[in-house]
XYZ file of C-alpha atoms in Angstrom:
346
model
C 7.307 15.141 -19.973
C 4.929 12.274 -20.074
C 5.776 9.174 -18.768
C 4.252 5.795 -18.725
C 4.414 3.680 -15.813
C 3.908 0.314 -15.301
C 2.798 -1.725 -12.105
C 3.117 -5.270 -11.640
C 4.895 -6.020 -8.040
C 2.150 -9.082 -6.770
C -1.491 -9.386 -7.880
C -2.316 -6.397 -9.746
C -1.169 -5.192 -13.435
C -1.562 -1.364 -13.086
C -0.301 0.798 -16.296
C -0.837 4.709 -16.229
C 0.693 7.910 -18.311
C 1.497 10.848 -16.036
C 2.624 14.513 -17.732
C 4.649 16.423 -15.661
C 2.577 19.710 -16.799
C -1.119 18.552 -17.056
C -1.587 15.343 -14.592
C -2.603 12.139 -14.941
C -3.679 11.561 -18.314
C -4.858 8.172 -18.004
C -4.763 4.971 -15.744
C -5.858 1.451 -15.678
C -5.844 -1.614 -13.759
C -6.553 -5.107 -14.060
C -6.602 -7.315 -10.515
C -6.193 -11.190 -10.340
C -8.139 -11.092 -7.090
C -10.901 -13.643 -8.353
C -8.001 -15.951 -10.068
C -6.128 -16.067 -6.662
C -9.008 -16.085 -4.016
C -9.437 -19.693 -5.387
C -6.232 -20.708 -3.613
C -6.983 -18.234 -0.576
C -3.490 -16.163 -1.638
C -1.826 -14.996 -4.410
C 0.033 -17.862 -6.171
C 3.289 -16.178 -7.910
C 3.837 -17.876 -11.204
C 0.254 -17.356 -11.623
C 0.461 -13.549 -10.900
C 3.636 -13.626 -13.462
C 1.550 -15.819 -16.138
C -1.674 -13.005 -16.055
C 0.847 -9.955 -15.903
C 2.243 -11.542 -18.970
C -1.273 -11.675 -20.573
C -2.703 -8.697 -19.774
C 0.294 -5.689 -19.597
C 0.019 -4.958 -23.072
C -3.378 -4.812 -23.549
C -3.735 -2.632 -21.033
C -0.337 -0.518 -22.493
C -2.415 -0.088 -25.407
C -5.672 0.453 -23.550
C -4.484 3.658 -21.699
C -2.717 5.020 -24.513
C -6.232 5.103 -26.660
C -7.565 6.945 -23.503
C -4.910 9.216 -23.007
C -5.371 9.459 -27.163
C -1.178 9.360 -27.607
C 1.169 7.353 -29.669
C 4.376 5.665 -28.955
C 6.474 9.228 -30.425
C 4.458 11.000 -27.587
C 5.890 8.807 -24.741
C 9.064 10.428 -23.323
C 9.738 8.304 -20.895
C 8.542 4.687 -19.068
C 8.780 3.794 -15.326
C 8.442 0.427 -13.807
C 8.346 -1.155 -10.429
C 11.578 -2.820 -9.790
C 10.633 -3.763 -5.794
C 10.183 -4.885 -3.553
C 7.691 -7.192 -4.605
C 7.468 -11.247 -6.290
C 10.636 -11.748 -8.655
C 8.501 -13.372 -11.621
C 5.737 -10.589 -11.284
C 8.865 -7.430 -11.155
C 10.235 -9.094 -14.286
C 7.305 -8.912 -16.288
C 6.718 -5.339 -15.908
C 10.638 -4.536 -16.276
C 11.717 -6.437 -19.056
C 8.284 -5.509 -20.783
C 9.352 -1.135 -19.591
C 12.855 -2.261 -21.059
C 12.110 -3.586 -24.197
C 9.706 -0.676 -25.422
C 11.892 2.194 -24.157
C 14.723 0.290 -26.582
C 11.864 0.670 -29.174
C 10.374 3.447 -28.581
C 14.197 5.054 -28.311
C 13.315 6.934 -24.818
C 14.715 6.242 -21.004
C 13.910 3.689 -18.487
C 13.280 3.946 -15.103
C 12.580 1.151 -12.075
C 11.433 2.379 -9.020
C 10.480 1.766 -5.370
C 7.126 0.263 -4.970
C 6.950 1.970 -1.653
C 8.239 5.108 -2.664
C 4.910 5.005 -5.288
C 2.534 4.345 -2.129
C 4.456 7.224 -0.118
C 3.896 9.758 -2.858
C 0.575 8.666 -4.234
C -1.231 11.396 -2.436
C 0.664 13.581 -4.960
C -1.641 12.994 -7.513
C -4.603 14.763 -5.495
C -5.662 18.223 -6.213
C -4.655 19.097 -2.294
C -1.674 17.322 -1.975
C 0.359 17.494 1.399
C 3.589 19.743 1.404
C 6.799 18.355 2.470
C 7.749 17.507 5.099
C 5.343 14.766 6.203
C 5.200 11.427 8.505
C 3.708 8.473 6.339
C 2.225 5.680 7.357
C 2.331 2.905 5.037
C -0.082 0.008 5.435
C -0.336 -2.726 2.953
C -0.261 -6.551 3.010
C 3.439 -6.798 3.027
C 4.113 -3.766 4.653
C 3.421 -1.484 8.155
C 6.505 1.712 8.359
C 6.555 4.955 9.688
C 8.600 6.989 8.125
C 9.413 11.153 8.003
C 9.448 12.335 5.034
C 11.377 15.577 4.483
C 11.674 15.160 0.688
C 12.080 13.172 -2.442
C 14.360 10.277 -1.593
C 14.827 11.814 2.016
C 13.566 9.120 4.232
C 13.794 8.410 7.968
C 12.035 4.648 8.888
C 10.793 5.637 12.271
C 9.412 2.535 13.113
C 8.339 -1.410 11.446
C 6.110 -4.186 11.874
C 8.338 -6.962 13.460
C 6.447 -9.305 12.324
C 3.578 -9.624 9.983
C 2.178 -6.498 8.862
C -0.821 -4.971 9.246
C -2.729 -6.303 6.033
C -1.238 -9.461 6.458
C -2.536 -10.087 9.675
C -6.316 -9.063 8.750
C -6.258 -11.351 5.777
C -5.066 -14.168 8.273
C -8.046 -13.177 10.990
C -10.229 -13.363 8.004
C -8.999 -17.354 7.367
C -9.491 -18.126 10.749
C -13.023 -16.702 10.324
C -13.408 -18.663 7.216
C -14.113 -15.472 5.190
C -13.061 -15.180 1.061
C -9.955 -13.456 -0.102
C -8.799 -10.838 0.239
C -9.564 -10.552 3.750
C -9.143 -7.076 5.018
C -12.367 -5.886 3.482
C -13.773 -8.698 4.550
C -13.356 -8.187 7.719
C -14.222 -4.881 8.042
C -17.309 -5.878 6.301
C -17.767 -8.143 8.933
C -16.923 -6.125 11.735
C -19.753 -3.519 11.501
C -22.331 -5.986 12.663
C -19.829 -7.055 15.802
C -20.952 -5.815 19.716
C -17.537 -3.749 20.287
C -18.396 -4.258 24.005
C -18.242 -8.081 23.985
C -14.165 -8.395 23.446
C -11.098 -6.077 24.042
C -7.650 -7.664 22.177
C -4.471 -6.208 23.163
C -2.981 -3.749 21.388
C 0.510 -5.102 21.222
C 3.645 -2.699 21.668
C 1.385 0.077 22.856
C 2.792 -0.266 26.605
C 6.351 0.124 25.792
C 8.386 3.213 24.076
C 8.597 2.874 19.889
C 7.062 3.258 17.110
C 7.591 -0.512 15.660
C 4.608 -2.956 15.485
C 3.585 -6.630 16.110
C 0.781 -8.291 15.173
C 1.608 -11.581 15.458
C 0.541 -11.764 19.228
C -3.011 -10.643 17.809
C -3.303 -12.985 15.262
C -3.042 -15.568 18.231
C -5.066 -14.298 20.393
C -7.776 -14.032 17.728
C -6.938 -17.932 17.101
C -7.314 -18.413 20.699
C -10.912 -16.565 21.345
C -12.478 -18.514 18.418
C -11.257 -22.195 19.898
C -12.713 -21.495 22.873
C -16.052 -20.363 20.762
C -15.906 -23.727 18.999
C -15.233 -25.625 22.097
C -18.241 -24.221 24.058
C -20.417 -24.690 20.545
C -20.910 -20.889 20.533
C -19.531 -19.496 17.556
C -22.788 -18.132 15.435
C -22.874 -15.526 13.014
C -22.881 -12.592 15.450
C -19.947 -14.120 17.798
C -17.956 -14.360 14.817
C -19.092 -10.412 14.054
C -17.871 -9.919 17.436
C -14.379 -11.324 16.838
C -14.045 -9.090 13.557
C -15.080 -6.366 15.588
C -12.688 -6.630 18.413
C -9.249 -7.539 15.862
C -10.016 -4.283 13.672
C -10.575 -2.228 17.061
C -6.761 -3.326 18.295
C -5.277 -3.258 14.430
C -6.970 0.361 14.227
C -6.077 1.834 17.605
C -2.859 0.747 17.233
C -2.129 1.972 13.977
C -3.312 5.296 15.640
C -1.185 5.287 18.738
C 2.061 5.166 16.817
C 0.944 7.884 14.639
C -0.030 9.843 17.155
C 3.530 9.138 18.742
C 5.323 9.653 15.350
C 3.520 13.143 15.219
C 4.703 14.072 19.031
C 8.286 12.899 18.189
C 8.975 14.841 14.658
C 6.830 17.886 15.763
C 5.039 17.693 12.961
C 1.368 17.917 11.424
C 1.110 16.857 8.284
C 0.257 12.916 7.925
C -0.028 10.879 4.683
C -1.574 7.429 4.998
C -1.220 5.242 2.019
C -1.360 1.579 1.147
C -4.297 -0.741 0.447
C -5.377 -0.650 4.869
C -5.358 3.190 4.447
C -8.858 2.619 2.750
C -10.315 1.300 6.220
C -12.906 3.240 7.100
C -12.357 2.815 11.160
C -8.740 3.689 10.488
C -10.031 7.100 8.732
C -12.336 7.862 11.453
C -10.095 7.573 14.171
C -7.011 9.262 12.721
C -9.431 12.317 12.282
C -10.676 12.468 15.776
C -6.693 12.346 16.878
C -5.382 14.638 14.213
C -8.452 17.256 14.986
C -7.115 17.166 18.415
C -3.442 17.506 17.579
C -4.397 20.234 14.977
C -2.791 18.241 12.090
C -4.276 16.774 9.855
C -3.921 13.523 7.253
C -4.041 12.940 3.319
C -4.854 9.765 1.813
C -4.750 9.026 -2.159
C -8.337 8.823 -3.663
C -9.547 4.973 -3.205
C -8.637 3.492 -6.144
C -4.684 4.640 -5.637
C -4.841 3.047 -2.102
C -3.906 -0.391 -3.602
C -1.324 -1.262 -6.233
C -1.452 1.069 -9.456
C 0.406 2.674 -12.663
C 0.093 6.133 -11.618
C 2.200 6.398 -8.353
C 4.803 4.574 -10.368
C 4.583 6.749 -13.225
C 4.498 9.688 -11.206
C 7.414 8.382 -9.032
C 9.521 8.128 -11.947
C 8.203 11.282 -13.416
C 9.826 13.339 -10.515
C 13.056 11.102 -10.180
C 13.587 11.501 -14.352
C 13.457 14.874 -14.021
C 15.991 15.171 -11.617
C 18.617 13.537 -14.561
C 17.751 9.674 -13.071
C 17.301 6.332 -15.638
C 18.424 3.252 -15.877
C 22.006 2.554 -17.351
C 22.478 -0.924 -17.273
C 20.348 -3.989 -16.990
C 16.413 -4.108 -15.736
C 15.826 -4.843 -12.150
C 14.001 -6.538 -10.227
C 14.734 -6.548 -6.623
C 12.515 -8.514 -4.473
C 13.447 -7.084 -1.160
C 14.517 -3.325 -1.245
C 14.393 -1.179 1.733
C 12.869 1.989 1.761
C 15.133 3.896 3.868
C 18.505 2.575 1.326
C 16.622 5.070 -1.429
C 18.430 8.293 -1.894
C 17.551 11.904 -2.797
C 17.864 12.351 -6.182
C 21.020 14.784 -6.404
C 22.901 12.131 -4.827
C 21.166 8.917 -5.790
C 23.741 5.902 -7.753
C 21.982 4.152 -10.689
């Protein structure tokens, strides 16, 4: 079966065609980073007006790569959530209208459920069952993962999650959008000795997370800074250095305590944070330790993209799952309401 899926939840208009027997065929991805980094966030009618513009194109684009025509396509996928309204509606009505044409089923699936999987796609992909961590802008979950559609959410981000919370350190540190590379970027020149942040809910049973407390306390350190006229260059490093060190470690702590809880060893780290080198580094000294070990997707599948959608939907339409009635496009959609397939409701 090939399948194309299509990608267009926020900021990025991903398109991809996965076969079920030889792999990913061919992806692409267009970002509206430099459109939206004038405004410091995305701005959503904007992100709508550019998926508008540039889905096709890039429909047509992978399908010269992948060297198919519409009569080869058996199937299209889509992300119907969670995600911004205008943006899922581009991307589904667009998914609708050519499976109509095209004569071949429709599919919208869970944007998370494409992060949780997206490891899939590597040549050593994790068995189930796994614990995930998913990090992104809008989103920080736990959650075991015993098999398609069977998901426990072991613990959430009360607040903001972890992405958002680096791209708000990086405003406070005047730094360009997006901020979480930014800030990274930023953070290998800081003195690791000069600050320690809390790491908040790491002194209390759970596996949810806060980062709100952070964020203030990383407002807090750099009024003082600017009150004493001592915020240079390298006190600013400083800053970045000591907010990624209590994201990070924090991020690690409830792994680690997801791992101890579910007895298992198998970890799968996804979502655009998961590309944080620090992160990486210190989930491999734990996991070493633990004798488990963790599986990310290759970088470019860290952030938003076609192919964990179209391989999402790949492994859901194979199980007898489409679309009987009208698109969707369901802005907030939690993970843990998805069902296995054998018993999932259109």
């Amino acid at each position: 079966m090939r399948v194309l899926g299509i990608e267009t939840s926020c900021d990025e208009t991903g398109v991809a065609i996965y076969d079920t027997d030889q792999g990913l065929l061919a992806d692409a991805l267009y970002s509206q980073i430099a459109m939206h980094a004038e405004f410091g966030g995305v701005v959503p009618e904007l992100a709508s007006r550019d998926h508008t513009r540039k889905l096709l194109p890039l429909i047509q684009q992978v399908m010269d790569e992948a060297q198919l025509k519409a009569a080869d396509i058996d199937a299209i996928t889509y992300t119907a959530g969670p995600g911004l309204v205008g943006a899922l509606m581009v991307g589904a009505s667009t998914a609708h209208g050519l499976a109509k044409a095209w004569g071949v089923p429709v599919l919208g699936v869970h944007h998370m459920e494409g992060h949780l999987l997206a490891p899939m796609l590597e040549d050593d992909a994790p068995e189930f069952p796994f614990v995930a961590l998913l990090v992104s802008g809008g989103h920080t979950q736990l959650v075991a993962v015993r098999g398609l559609g069977e998901y426990e959410l072991l613990g959430e981000s009360v607040d903001d999650a972890a992405g958002e919370a680096f791209d708000k350190a990086a405003k406070m540190l005047e730094l360009p959008y997006p901020g979480g590379p930014q800030v990274a970027k930023l953070a290998e020149q800081g003195d690791p000795r000069r600050y320690r942040f809390p790491r908040p809910m790491t002194d209390r049973p759970g596996l949810d997370f806060s980062f709100s407390g952070l964020k203030t306390h990383t407002m807090v350190t750099l009024k003082k800074a600017k009150a004493a006229d001592d915020l240079d260059e390298q006190h600013c490093a400083d800053i970045a250095r000591a907010f990624e060190e209590a994201v990070v470690d924090t991020l690690v702590i409830k792994c680690r305590r997801a791992l101890d809880q579910t007895g298992l060893k198998r970890l799968v780290v996804a979502g655009g944070v998961s590309a944080n080198t620090r992160l990486r580094e210190r989930l491999s000294h734990e996991l070493t330790k633990r004798n488990a070990r963790a599986y990310y997707p290759r970088g470019r599948f860290c952030t938003d993209n076609g192919a964990m959608i179209a391989y999402v939907g790949a492994q859901r339409l194979n199980a007898g799952e489409q679309d009987t009635g009208p698109m969707k496009a369901v802005p907030r959609w939690p993970l843990d309401s998805l069902a296995a397939p054998s018993t999932a409701q259109d």
